[in-house]
Coordinates of C-alpha atoms in Angstrom, one line a residue:
M48 CA 293.4 -19.8 177.5
T49 CA 291.2 -18.6 179.9
I50 CA 288.5 -20.6 181.8
K51 CA 285.6 -19.0 181.9
V52 CA 283.4 -20.3 185.2
A53 CA 280.0 -19.4 185.8
V54 CA 278.3 -19.9 189.3
A55 CA 274.3 -19.9 189.3
G56 CA 272.7 -20.0 192.5
A57 CA 275.6 -17.9 193.7
S58 CA 273.1 -15.8 197.0
G59 CA 273.2 -19.5 198.5
Y60 CA 275.5 -21.3 200.6
A61 CA 276.7 -23.9 197.8
G62 CA 277.2 -21.1 195.5
G63 CA 279.5 -19.2 197.9
E64 CA 282.0 -22.1 198.9
I65 CA 282.2 -22.7 195.4
L66 CA 282.9 -19.5 195.0
R67 CA 285.3 -19.1 197.9
L68 CA 287.2 -22.3 196.9
L69 CA 287.5 -20.6 193.2
L70 CA 289.2 -17.2 194.7
G71 CA 292.1 -19.4 195.9
H72 CA 292.6 -21.5 192.9
P73 CA 295.6 -21.4 191.3
K74 CA 294.2 -20.8 187.9
Y75 CA 292.1 -17.8 189.4
L76 CA 295.2 -16.7 190.8
S77 CA 297.0 -16.6 187.6
G78 CA 294.5 -14.9 185.5
E79 CA 293.4 -18.1 183.6
L80 CA 290.1 -18.9 185.4
E81 CA 287.7 -16.0 185.1
I82 CA 284.8 -15.8 187.3
G83 CA 281.8 -15.1 185.1
A84 CA 278.3 -14.6 185.4
L85 CA 276.9 -14.4 189.1
T86 CA 272.7 -15.6 188.9
A87 CA 270.4 -15.7 191.6
G88 CA 266.1 -16.4 191.4
S89 CA 264.7 -14.1 193.8
S90 CA 268.0 -12.3 194.4
A91 CA 268.3 -11.1 191.2
G92 CA 269.5 -7.6 190.8
T93 CA 270.3 -7.7 194.2
P94 CA 274.5 -5.8 194.4
F95 CA 276.3 -9.3 195.7
H96 CA 278.1 -7.5 198.4
E97 CA 274.3 -7.7 200.2
V98 CA 274.0 -11.0 200.2
M99 CA 277.8 -12.4 199.9
P100 CA 280.1 -9.3 202.2
Q101 CA 282.8 -12.4 202.4
F102 CA 283.6 -11.6 199.1
P103 CA 285.6 -7.9 198.7
Q104 CA 286.5 -9.2 195.4
L105 CA 283.0 -9.7 193.8
A106 CA 282.0 -6.7 195.3
D107 CA 281.3 -4.7 192.7
R108 CA 279.1 -6.9 191.1
V109 CA 275.5 -7.3 191.2
L110 CA 273.5 -11.1 190.5
E111 CA 272.2 -12.1 187.4
D112 CA 268.8 -13.5 186.3
T113 CA 269.5 -17.5 186.4
T114 CA 268.7 -18.2 182.3
P115 CA 270.0 -20.4 179.6
E116 CA 271.3 -17.2 177.5
V117 CA 273.3 -15.8 180.7
L118 CA 275.2 -18.9 181.0
A119 CA 275.8 -19.8 177.9
G120 CA 279.8 -18.8 176.2
H121 CA 281.4 -19.4 179.8
D122 CA 283.7 -23.0 179.5
V123 CA 282.1 -24.3 182.8
V124 CA 278.6 -23.8 184.9
F125 CA 278.2 -24.6 188.4
L126 CA 274.6 -24.8 188.8
G127 CA 273.9 -24.1 192.8
L128 CA 270.0 -24.5 192.4
P129 CA 267.1 -26.1 194.1
H130 CA 266.2 -29.7 193.4
G131 CA 264.3 -29.8 190.1
H132 CA 265.5 -26.5 188.5
S133 CA 268.7 -27.9 186.6
A134 CA 267.4 -30.3 183.6
E135 CA 265.6 -27.6 182.0
I136 CA 269.1 -25.3 182.0
G137 CA 271.5 -27.8 181.4
R138 CA 269.7 -28.9 178.1
Q139 CA 270.2 -25.6 176.8
L140 CA 274.0 -25.5 177.9
S141 CA 276.4 -26.3 175.0
D142 CA 278.1 -29.8 174.7
E143 CA 281.1 -28.6 175.1
T144 CA 280.1 -26.6 177.9
V145 CA 281.0 -29.0 182.1
V146 CA 277.9 -28.3 183.9
I147 CA 278.0 -29.8 187.0
D148 CA 274.7 -30.1 189.4
C149 CA 274.9 -29.6 193.1
A150 CA 271.1 -30.8 193.6
A151 CA 269.6 -34.4 192.8
D152 CA 268.6 -33.9 189.1
F153 CA 270.9 -36.9 188.2
R154 CA 272.3 -38.5 190.8
L155 CA 269.6 -41.7 190.8
R156 CA 269.8 -44.3 187.8
D157 CA 266.1 -45.8 189.0
K158 CA 263.1 -44.0 187.8
G159 CA 261.2 -45.7 190.3
E160 CA 264.0 -44.2 193.0
W161 CA 263.2 -41.1 191.4
A162 CA 259.5 -40.7 191.7
H163 CA 258.8 -42.7 195.2
Y164 CA 262.0 -39.7 197.1
Y165 CA 261.1 -36.2 194.9
G166 CA 258.3 -36.4 192.4
G167 CA 258.1 -35.4 188.5
E168 CA 260.1 -36.7 185.8
H169 CA 262.9 -38.2 186.0
A170 CA 265.8 -36.1 183.8
G171 CA 267.9 -38.9 183.8
T172 CA 271.4 -40.0 185.2
W173 CA 274.7 -37.9 184.9
P174 CA 278.4 -39.6 185.9
Y175 CA 279.1 -39.5 189.6
G176 CA 280.7 -36.9 191.2
I177 CA 282.6 -39.2 194.0
P178 CA 285.9 -39.7 192.3
E179 CA 287.4 -42.4 195.4
M180 CA 284.8 -44.9 193.7
P181 CA 286.2 -47.0 191.8
G182 CA 286.1 -45.5 187.8
H183 CA 284.3 -42.4 188.8
R184 CA 287.3 -40.1 188.9
E185 CA 288.2 -41.5 184.8
E186 CA 284.2 -41.0 184.3
I187 CA 284.3 -37.8 185.4
A188 CA 287.6 -36.6 183.6
N189 CA 286.1 -37.6 180.1
A190 CA 282.8 -36.0 181.4
T191 CA 280.8 -32.8 180.6
R192 CA 278.1 -32.9 182.4
I193 CA 278.1 -34.1 186.1
A194 CA 276.5 -34.7 189.2
V195 CA 277.3 -34.3 192.8
P196 CA 276.7 -36.2 195.3
G197 CA 274.9 -35.0 198.5
C198 CA 276.1 -34.5 201.9
F199 CA 275.7 -37.1 203.8
P200 CA 276.1 -39.7 201.0
T201 CA 279.3 -38.5 200.3
G202 CA 280.0 -39.3 203.8
A203 CA 277.9 -42.3 204.0
T204 CA 280.3 -44.0 201.0
I205 CA 283.6 -42.8 202.0
A206 CA 282.7 -44.7 205.5
M207 CA 281.6 -48.1 204.3
L208 CA 282.6 -48.4 200.3
P209 CA 285.9 -50.4 201.7
A210 CA 284.1 -53.1 203.4
V211 CA 281.4 -53.6 201.3
A212 CA 283.5 -54.1 198.8
A213 CA 286.2 -56.1 200.4
G214 CA 283.4 -58.3 202.0
L215 CA 284.1 -57.5 205.6
I216 CA 280.4 -57.1 206.5
T217 CA 276.5 -58.6 205.7
P218 CA 275.7 -54.8 203.9
D219 CA 272.9 -54.3 206.5
I220 CA 274.2 -51.2 207.2
A221 CA 273.0 -48.9 209.8
F222 CA 273.9 -44.9 209.6
V223 CA 273.4 -42.1 212.1
S224 CA 274.2 -38.0 210.1
V225 CA 274.5 -35.8 212.8
T226 CA 274.8 -32.3 210.5
G227 CA 274.9 -29.1 210.9
V228 CA 271.9 -27.0 209.6
S229 CA 273.9 -25.1 206.5
G230 CA 272.8 -28.6 205.2
A231 CA 269.4 -27.6 204.3
G232 CA 270.0 -24.2 202.2
K233 CA 269.4 -20.4 203.0
K234 CA 265.9 -20.6 203.3
A235 CA 263.4 -19.1 206.2
A236 CA 262.7 -22.2 208.1
V237 CA 260.7 -22.0 211.6
P238 CA 262.7 -25.0 212.7
L239 CA 266.2 -23.8 211.4
L240 CA 265.5 -20.5 213.7
G241 CA 268.6 -20.0 216.5
A242 CA 265.5 -20.3 219.1
E243 CA 264.5 -23.8 218.2
M244 CA 268.4 -25.0 217.5
M245 CA 270.8 -23.3 220.0
G246 CA 270.9 -26.6 222.9
N247 CA 268.6 -29.3 220.9
L248 CA 269.5 -32.2 218.8
R249 CA 266.6 -33.4 216.7
A250 CA 266.3 -36.1 213.8
Y251 CA 264.0 -35.5 211.0
N252 CA 263.0 -37.5 208.2
T253 CA 263.7 -41.2 209.4
S254 CA 262.6 -44.4 208.6
G255 CA 264.0 -44.4 205.6
R256 CA 262.3 -41.3 204.4
H257 CA 265.6 -38.8 203.6
R258 CA 265.6 -38.6 200.0
H259 CA 269.7 -39.7 200.2
T260 CA 269.0 -42.9 201.1
P261 CA 268.4 -44.4 198.1
E262 CA 271.7 -42.9 197.1
I263 CA 273.8 -44.6 199.4
A264 CA 272.2 -47.4 198.1
Q265 CA 272.8 -46.9 194.8
N266 CA 276.6 -45.8 195.5
L267 CA 277.7 -49.0 197.6
S268 CA 275.7 -51.8 195.2
E269 CA 278.4 -51.0 192.5
V270 CA 281.0 -53.1 194.5
T271 CA 279.0 -55.9 195.5
D272 CA 276.5 -58.5 194.1
E273 CA 275.0 -58.9 197.3
D274 CA 271.3 -56.6 198.2
I275 CA 272.0 -53.5 199.9
N276 CA 269.9 -53.1 202.9
V277 CA 270.4 -49.1 204.5
S278 CA 268.9 -47.4 207.1
F279 CA 270.0 -43.5 207.1
T280 CA 268.9 -41.2 210.3
P281 CA 270.0 -37.7 210.4
V282 CA 270.3 -35.6 213.4
L283 CA 270.3 -31.7 212.7
A284 CA 272.9 -30.7 215.5
P285 CA 272.8 -26.4 216.0
L286 CA 276.3 -26.2 213.7
P287 CA 276.9 -23.9 211.5
R288 CA 278.8 -27.1 209.2
G289 CA 279.7 -30.7 209.4
I290 CA 279.1 -33.9 209.5
L291 CA 279.7 -36.8 211.7
T292 CA 278.7 -40.0 210.4
T293 CA 278.4 -43.6 212.3
A294 CA 278.3 -46.2 210.4
S295 CA 278.3 -50.1 211.3
A296 CA 276.7 -53.6 210.1
P297 CA 277.4 -57.2 210.7
L298 CA 281.2 -58.6 210.3
K299 CA 281.5 -61.3 208.8
E300 CA 283.2 -64.3 210.5
G301 CA 286.9 -64.5 210.7
V302 CA 287.6 -60.5 210.4
T303 CA 289.8 -59.0 212.6
A304 CA 290.2 -55.2 213.6
D305 CA 293.5 -55.7 212.4
A306 CA 292.5 -56.7 208.9
A307 CA 289.3 -54.3 208.7
Y308 CA 292.0 -51.2 209.1
E309 CA 294.6 -52.8 206.9
T310 CA 291.8 -53.1 204.8
Y311 CA 291.1 -48.9 205.0
R312 CA 294.9 -48.3 204.8
A313 CA 295.3 -49.8 201.5
F314 CA 291.7 -48.8 200.0
Y315 CA 292.2 -45.4 200.6
S316 CA 296.3 -45.1 200.8
D317 CA 296.1 -42.9 197.0
E318 CA 293.5 -41.0 197.8
P319 CA 294.3 -36.6 198.8
F320 CA 291.0 -36.3 200.3
V321 CA 290.3 -39.0 202.7
H322 CA 292.9 -39.5 205.5
L323 CA 292.3 -42.7 207.7
L324 CA 293.5 -41.9 211.4
P325 CA 295.4 -43.2 213.2
E326 CA 294.0 -46.3 215.9
G327 CA 292.3 -44.8 219.1
H328 CA 291.6 -41.8 217.4
Q329 CA 288.3 -40.0 216.3
P330 CA 287.4 -37.9 213.3
Q331 CA 285.5 -34.8 214.7
T332 CA 283.8 -31.6 212.6
Q333 CA 286.2 -29.2 213.9
A334 CA 289.4 -30.8 212.3
V335 CA 287.8 -30.9 208.9
L336 CA 285.6 -27.2 208.9
G337 CA 286.4 -25.4 205.6
S338 CA 288.8 -28.2 203.6
N339 CA 288.1 -30.7 201.1
M340 CA 288.9 -33.7 203.8
C341 CA 286.6 -36.6 204.8
H342 CA 288.7 -38.0 208.3
V343 CA 287.1 -41.7 208.7
Q344 CA 288.4 -44.1 211.7
V345 CA 287.6 -48.2 211.8
E346 CA 286.8 -50.4 214.4
V347 CA 285.2 -53.4 215.3
D348 CA 283.4 -54.0 218.0
G349 CA 283.6 -57.6 219.1
R350 CA 280.9 -58.4 221.2
A351 CA 278.7 -57.2 219.1
G352 CA 280.1 -58.8 215.9
R353 CA 279.7 -55.2 214.0
L354 CA 282.2 -53.0 212.1
V355 CA 282.0 -49.9 213.6
V356 CA 283.1 -46.6 211.1
T357 CA 283.3 -42.9 211.6
A358 CA 283.8 -40.2 209.0
A359 CA 283.7 -36.3 209.3
L360 CA 283.7 -33.6 206.8
D361 CA 282.3 -30.2 206.4
N362 CA 279.0 -30.6 204.2
L363 CA 279.5 -27.3 202.1
T364 CA 283.5 -28.4 200.9
K365 CA 283.5 -32.1 200.9
G366 CA 280.1 -32.3 200.9
T367 CA 279.2 -29.9 198.2
G368 CA 281.6 -27.1 197.1
G369 CA 284.7 -29.0 197.2
A370 CA 283.3 -32.3 195.5
A371 CA 282.1 -29.5 192.3
V372 CA 285.8 -28.2 192.3
Q373 CA 287.1 -31.4 192.1
C374 CA 285.1 -32.2 189.7
M375 CA 286.1 -29.6 187.7
N376 CA 289.9 -30.1 187.7
L377 CA 289.5 -33.6 186.5
A378 CA 287.3 -32.6 184.0
L379 CA 289.4 -29.8 182.1
G380 CA 292.9 -31.7 182.7
L381 CA 293.8 -29.5 186.0
P382 CA 296.0 -31.5 189.4
E383 CA 292.6 -32.8 190.8
T384 CA 293.8 -30.9 194.3
A385 CA 294.0 -27.5 192.7
G386 CA 292.1 -24.9 195.3
L387 CA 291.2 -27.4 197.6
P388 CA 292.1 -27.0 201.6
Q389 CA 293.6 -30.2 202.9
V390 CA 294.0 -28.3 206.6
G391 CA 290.8 -27.4 208.6
V392 CA 290.4 -24.5 209.9
A393 CA 290.5 -25.3 214.4
P394 CA 289.6 -23.9 217.3

């Protein structure tokens, strides 16, 4: 049986990353996976090679309108749409179709948090696509509706999940994430112009205003009964891709550096896409470029009495498109690692 896959929002960065990975997927290479409809909004009717020249295999395709009718009849539909557009499309697709949403529409459980950060009607909550979170791999494997996490929450969650679950810290956590510009999407905006970005660093949506803040807190709350307090500061950097997250929190009494490192080693020992670096080595975005990996380091700042964790990932791969394909593999009963590179592109 051939798996037929559609990508809505194929002209955007998330859609393009999904396609990059699908074109290298063993099921595609064997002829058992077919790339069906490629859809867009304002770019509908445009030859695909004009907006995505990096895909010679799809050079003869034309972007179609993003409608339920065009997307119907596929086994898997990836939604790489702006926030607020996925709910209506998802409602109109068959329950048998695996729908994987890369927007925020179905990530949050709390209606109040949705209203505060996004506004409008809360569409509901779908199974959440970080397989590395306890119980989520099994939930995803039995789902036909999946919400891909935000890129910042992926790195932040992987960074602090073992510490919160093991009670190593008081969960009053500060996150600072330095990110490349592709996380803002493929849109024309003055702050993202080369002249504005090159040689410049800028914090934005500070003091709890970033929409990913409640998502990080929601994720970490799953593994503790303690109240989670999250302070999140994103920093825009002149990079196309990549997120480097530094997280710190007060260390509980008696926790040593060796104990912290062993906790992380044990927690992620069976995870194919999380790499705990050897002690003394720091994650860097270059090392994960184009891969579905998250590189992690955990340390104890004894003088400050804090746990310090750093994590690096590619925001378009593990942070979006790779996470989406990882979830597809699980939902279809395929090997979880199929089509997902573990080796970065450096330099």
